[in-house]
CSV table of C-alpha atoms and ligand atoms in Angstrom, one decimal:
chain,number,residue,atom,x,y,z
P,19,UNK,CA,98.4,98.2,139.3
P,20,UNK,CA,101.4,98.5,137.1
P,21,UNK,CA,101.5,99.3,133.7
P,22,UNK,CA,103.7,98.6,131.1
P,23,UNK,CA,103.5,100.3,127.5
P,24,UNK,CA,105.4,98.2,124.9
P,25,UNK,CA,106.3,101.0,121.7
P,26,UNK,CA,108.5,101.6,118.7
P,27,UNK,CA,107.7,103.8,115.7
P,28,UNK,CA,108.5,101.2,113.4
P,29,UNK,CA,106.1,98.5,112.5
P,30,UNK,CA,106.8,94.5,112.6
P,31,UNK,CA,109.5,94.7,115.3
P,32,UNK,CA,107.5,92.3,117.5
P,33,UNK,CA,105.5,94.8,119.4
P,34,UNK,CA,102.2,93.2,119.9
P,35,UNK,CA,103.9,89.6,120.2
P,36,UNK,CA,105.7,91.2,122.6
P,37,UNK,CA,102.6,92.7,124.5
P,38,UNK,CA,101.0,89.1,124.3
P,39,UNK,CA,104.0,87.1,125.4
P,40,UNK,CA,104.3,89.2,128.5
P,41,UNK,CA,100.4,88.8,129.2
P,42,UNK,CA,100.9,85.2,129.0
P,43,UNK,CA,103.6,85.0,131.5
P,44,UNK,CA,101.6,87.3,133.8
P,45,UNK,CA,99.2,84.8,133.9
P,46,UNK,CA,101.1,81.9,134.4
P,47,UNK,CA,102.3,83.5,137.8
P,48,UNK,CA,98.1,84.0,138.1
P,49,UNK,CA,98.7,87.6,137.9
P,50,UNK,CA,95.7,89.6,136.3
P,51,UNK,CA,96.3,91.4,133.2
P,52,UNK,CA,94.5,93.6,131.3
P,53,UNK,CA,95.9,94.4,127.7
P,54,UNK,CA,95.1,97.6,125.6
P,55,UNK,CA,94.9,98.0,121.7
P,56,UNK,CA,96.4,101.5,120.8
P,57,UNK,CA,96.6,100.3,117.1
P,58,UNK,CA,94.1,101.0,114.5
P,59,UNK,CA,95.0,98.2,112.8
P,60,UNK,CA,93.9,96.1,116.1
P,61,UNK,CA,96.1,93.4,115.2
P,62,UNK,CA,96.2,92.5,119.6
P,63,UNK,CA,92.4,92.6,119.3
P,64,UNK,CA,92.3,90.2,116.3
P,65,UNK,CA,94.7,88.0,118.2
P,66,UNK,CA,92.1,87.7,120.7
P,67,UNK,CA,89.3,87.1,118.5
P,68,UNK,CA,87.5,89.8,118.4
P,69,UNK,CA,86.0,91.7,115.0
P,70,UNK,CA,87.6,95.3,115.1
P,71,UNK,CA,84.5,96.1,113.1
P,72,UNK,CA,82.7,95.3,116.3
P,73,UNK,CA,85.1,97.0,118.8
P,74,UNK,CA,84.2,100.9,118.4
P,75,UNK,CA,83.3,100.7,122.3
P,76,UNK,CA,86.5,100.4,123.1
P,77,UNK,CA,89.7,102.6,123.0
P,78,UNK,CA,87.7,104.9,120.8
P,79,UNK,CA,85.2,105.4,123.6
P,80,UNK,CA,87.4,105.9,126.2
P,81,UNK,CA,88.5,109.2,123.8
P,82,UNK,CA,85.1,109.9,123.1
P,83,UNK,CA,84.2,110.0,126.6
P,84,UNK,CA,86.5,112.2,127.8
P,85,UNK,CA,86.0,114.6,124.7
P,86,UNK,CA,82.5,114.9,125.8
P,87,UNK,CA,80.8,113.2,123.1
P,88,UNK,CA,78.7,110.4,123.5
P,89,UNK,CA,80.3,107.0,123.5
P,90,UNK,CA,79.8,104.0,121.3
P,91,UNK,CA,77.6,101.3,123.4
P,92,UNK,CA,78.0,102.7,127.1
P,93,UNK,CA,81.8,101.9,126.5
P,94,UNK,CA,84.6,101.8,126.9
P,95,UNK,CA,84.1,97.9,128.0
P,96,UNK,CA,86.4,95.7,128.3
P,97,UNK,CA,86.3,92.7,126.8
P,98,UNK,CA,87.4,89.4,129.0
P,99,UNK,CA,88.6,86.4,126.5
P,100,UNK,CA,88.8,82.9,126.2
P,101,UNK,CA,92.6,83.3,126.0
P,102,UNK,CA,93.8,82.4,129.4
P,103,UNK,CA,91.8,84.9,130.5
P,104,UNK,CA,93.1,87.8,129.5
P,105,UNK,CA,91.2,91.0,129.3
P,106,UNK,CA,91.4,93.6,126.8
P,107,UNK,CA,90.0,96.9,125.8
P,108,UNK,CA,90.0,96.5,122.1
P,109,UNK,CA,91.1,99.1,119.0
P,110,UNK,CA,89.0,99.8,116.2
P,111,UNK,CA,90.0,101.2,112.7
P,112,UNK,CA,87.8,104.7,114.1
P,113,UNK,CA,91.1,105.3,116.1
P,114,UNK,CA,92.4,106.5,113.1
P,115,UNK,CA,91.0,110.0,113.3
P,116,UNK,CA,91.5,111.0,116.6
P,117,UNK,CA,94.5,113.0,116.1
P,118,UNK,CA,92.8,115.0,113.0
P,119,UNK,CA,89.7,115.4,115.3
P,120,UNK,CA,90.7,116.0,118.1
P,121,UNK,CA,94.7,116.1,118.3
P,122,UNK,CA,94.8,120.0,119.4
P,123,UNK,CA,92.8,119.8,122.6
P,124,UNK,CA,94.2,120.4,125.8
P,125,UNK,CA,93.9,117.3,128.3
P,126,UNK,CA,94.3,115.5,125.1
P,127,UNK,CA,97.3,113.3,126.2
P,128,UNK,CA,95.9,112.0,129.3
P,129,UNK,CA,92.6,110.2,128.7
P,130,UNK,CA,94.2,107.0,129.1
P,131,UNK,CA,96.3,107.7,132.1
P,132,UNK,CA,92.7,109.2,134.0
P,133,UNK,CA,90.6,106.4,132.0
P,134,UNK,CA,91.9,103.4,133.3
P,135,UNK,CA,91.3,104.0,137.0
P,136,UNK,CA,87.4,104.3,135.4
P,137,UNK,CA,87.1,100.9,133.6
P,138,UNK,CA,85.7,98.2,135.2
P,139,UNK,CA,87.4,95.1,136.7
P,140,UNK,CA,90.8,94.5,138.8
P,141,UNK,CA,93.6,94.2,137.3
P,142,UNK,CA,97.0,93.9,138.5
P,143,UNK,CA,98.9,94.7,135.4
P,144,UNK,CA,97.8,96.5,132.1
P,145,UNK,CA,99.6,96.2,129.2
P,146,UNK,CA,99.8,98.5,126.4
P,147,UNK,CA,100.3,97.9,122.7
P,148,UNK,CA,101.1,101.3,121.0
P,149,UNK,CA,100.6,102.1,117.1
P,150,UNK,CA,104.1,102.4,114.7
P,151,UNK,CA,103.5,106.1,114.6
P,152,UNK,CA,103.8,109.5,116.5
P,153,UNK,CA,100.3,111.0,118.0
P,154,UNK,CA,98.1,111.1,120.4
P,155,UNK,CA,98.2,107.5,121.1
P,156,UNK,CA,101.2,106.8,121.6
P,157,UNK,CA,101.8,110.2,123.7
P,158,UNK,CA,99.1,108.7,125.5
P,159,UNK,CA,100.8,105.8,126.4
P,160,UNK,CA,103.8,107.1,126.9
P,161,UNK,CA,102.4,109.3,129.8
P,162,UNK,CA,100.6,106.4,131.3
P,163,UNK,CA,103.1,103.9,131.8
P,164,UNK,CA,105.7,103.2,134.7
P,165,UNK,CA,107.9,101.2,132.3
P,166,UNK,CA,108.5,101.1,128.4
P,167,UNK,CA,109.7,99.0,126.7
P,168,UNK,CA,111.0,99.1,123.0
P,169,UNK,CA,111.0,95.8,120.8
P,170,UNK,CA,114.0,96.3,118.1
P,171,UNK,CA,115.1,93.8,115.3
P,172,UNK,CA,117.9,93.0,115.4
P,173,UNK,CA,118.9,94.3,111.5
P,174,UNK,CA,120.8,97.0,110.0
P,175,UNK,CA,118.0,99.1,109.1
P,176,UNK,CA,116.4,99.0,112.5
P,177,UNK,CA,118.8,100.9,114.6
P,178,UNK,CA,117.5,104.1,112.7
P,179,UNK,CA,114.2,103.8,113.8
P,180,UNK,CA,115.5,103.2,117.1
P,181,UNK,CA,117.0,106.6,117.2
P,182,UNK,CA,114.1,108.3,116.0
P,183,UNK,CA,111.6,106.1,118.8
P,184,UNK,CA,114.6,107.7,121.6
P,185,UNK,CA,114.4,111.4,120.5
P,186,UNK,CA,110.2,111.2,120.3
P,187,UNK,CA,110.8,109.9,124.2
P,188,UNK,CA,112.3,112.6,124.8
P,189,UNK,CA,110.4,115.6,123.0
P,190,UNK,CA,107.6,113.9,124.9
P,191,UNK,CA,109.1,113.5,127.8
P,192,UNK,CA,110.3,117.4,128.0
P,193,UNK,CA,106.9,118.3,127.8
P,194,UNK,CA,105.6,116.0,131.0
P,195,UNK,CA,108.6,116.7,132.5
P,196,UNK,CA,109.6,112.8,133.1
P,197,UNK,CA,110.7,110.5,130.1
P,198,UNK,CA,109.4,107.2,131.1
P,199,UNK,CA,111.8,104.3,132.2
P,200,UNK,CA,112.5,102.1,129.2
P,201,UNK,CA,114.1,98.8,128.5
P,202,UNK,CA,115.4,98.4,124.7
P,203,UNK,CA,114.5,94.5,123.9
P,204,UNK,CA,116.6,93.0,121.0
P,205,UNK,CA,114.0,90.5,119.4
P,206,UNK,CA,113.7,88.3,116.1
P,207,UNK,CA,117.2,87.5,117.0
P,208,UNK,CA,119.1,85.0,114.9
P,209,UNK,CA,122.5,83.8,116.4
P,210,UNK,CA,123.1,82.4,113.2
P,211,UNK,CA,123.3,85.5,111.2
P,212,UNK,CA,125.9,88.2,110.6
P,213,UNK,CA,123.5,90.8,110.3
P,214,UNK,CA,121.6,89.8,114.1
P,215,UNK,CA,125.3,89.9,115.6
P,216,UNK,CA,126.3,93.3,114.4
P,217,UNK,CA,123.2,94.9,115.1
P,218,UNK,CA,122.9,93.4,118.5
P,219,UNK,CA,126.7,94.7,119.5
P,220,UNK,CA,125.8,97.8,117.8
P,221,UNK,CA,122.4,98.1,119.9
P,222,UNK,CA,125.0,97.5,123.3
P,223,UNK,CA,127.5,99.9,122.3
P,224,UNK,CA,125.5,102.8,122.0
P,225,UNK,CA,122.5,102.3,123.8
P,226,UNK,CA,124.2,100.2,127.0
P,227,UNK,CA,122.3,101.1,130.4
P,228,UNK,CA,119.3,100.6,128.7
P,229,UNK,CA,119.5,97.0,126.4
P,230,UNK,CA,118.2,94.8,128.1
P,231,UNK,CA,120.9,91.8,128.6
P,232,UNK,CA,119.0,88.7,126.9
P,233,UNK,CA,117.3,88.7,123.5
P,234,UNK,CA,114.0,87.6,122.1
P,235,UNK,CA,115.2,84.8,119.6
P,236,UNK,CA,113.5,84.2,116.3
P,237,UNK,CA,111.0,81.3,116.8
P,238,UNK,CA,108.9,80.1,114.3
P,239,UNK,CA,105.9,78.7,116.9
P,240,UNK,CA,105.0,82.5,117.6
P,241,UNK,CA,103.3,82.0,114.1
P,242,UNK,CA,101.4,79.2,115.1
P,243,UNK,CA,100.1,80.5,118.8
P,244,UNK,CA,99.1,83.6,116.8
P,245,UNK,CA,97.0,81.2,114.9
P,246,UNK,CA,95.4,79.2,117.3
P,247,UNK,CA,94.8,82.9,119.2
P,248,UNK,CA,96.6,82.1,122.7
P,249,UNK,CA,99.9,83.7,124.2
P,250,UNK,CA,103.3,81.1,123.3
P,251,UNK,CA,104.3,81.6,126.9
P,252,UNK,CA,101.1,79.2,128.2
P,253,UNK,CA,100.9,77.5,124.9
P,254,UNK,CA,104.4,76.1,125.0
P,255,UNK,CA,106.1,78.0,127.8
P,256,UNK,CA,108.9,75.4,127.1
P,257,UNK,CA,109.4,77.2,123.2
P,258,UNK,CA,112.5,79.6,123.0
P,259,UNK,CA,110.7,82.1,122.4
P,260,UNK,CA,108.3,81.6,125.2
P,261,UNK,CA,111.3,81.2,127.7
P,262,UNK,CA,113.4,84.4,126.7
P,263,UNK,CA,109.7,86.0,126.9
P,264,UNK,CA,109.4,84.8,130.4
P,265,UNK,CA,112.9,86.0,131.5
P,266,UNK,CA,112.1,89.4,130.3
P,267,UNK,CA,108.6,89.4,131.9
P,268,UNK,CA,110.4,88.4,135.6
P,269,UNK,CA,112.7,91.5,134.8
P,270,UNK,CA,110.3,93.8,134.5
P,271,UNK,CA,107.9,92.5,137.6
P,272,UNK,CA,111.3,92.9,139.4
P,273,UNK,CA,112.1,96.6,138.1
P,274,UNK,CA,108.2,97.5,139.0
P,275,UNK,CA,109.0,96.1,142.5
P,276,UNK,CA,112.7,99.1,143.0
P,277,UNK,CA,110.1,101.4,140.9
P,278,UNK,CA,108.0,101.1,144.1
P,279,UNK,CA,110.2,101.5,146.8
P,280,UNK,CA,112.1,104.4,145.3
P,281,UNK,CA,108.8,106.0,145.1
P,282,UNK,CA,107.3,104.9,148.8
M,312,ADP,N1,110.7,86.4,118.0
M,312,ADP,C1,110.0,86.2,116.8
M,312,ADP,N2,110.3,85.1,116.1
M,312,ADP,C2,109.6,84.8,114.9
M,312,ADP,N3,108.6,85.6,114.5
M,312,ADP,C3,108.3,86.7,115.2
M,312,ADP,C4,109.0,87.0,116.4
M,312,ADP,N4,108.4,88.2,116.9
M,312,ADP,C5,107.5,88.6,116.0
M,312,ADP,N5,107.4,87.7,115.0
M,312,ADP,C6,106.5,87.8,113.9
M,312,ADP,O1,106.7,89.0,113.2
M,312,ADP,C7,105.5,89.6,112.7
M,312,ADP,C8,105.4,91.0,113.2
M,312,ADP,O2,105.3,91.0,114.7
M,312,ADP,P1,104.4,91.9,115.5
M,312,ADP,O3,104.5,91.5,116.9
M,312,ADP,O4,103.0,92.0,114.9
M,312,ADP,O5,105.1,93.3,115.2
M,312,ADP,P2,104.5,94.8,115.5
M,312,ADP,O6,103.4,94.8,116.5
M,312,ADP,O7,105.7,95.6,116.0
M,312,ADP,O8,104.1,95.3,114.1
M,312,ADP,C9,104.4,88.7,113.2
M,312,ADP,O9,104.1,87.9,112.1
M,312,ADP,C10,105.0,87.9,114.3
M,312,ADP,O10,104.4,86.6,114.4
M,313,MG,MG1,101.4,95.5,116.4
């Protein structure tokens, strides 16, 4: 099982299309994915169809578990969904407080790392969809994952956040003592404008070894698979956006596989 945490502090950069694009390619190779809501806001989970008002038993569970409180409904459970079949351990808005509750504790910032062995079901991938801030989810998923990978927009404003998003890696990663493997994805790319150009050179200059070499282009039928609640890569893997999606997904199964054999 490999897992994949998709993160940037900065909200609407095409994180959780991101995290659904690349489950949807998993599946089209008949891989099986599991995807995780880190984000009160449980926009991933809404995508799916669930009610995050109905959802407390799972990411919040997991936490409450391993704080040694009781958790909501026997959870965490995962949820399976109609959507090609993805699984999904849902947020909830409770995820909100876990960092004033509980944020001090030791062991704190790997419940999801020692969790996920727990829940039941096979999976061969997981796929996780961090919150736009700093905390204990994010750090969570940050020390889970054998790959990262950032979304940016491709924008003037964006390479700021990038900078900050790099120098949390790396206060985090002092602390474990690894900083994660990560893949900077240029997305909402518009060929078209002045602004996507510059800030895509920019993102190459400074950032090189780590951009990945193709972009995510700005597609307008990500809008309506996030309607009809399905992934664009098995709705129309033929879109744009569902192609470049697919390209980045065969990258990073094909970075998993060196990942291995450095390690064996
Ligand atoms: N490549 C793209 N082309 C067009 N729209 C996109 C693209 N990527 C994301 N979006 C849209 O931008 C909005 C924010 O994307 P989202 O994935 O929710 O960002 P985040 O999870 O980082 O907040 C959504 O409405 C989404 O449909
Ligand atoms: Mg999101």
């Amino acid at each position: 099982m490999t897992i994949w945490a998709v993160a940037n502090q900065k909200g609407g950069v095409g994180k959780t299309t991101t995290v659904i694009s690349l489950a949807g390619a998993l599946r089209q190779r008949g891989e099986r994915v599991l995807v995780v809501d880190l984000d009160p806001h449980a926009s991933l989970s809404s995508y799916l169809g669930l009610d995050p008002e109905q959802t407390d038993d799972g990411v919040y569970s997991l936490f409450l578990k391993a704080v040694g409180e009781a958790p909501v409904n026997g959870g965490p459970r995962v949820r399976h969904t109609g959507a090609d079949d993805i699984d999904i351990l849902p947020a909830s808005p409770a995820l909100a407080v876990l960092d004033r509750k509980y944020g001090t504790r030791t062991g704190m910032g790997v419940v999801l790392q020692r969790g996920l062995g727990g829940l039941k079901g096979e999976w061969d991938h997981v796929i996780l969809d961090c919150p736009p801030m700093l905390g204990i989810l994010m750090v969570n998923a940050l020390a889970a994952c054998d790959q990262l990978v950032i979304p940016v927009q491709t924008e003037f404003l964006a390479l700021n956040g990038l900078r900050r998003m790099l120098r949390t890696l790396e206060m985090i990663g002092r602390s474990r003592g690894v900083v994660p493997d990560y893949l900077i994805v240029p997305t909402q790319f518009d060929r078209r404008t002045r602004a996507s150009l510059q800030s895509l050179y920019t993102l190459r200059d400074e950032f090189a070894p780590h951009v990945w070499e193709q972009v995510i282009p700005v597609d307008t039928r990500f809008r309506e698979a996030s309607r009809l609640g399905r992934p664009l890569t098995t709705l129309s893997p033929e879109a744009r956006g569902a192609r470049a999606y697919d390209a980045l997904c065969r990258d990073l199964m094909s970075s998993d596989k060196q990942l291995r054999e450095v390690a064996s």
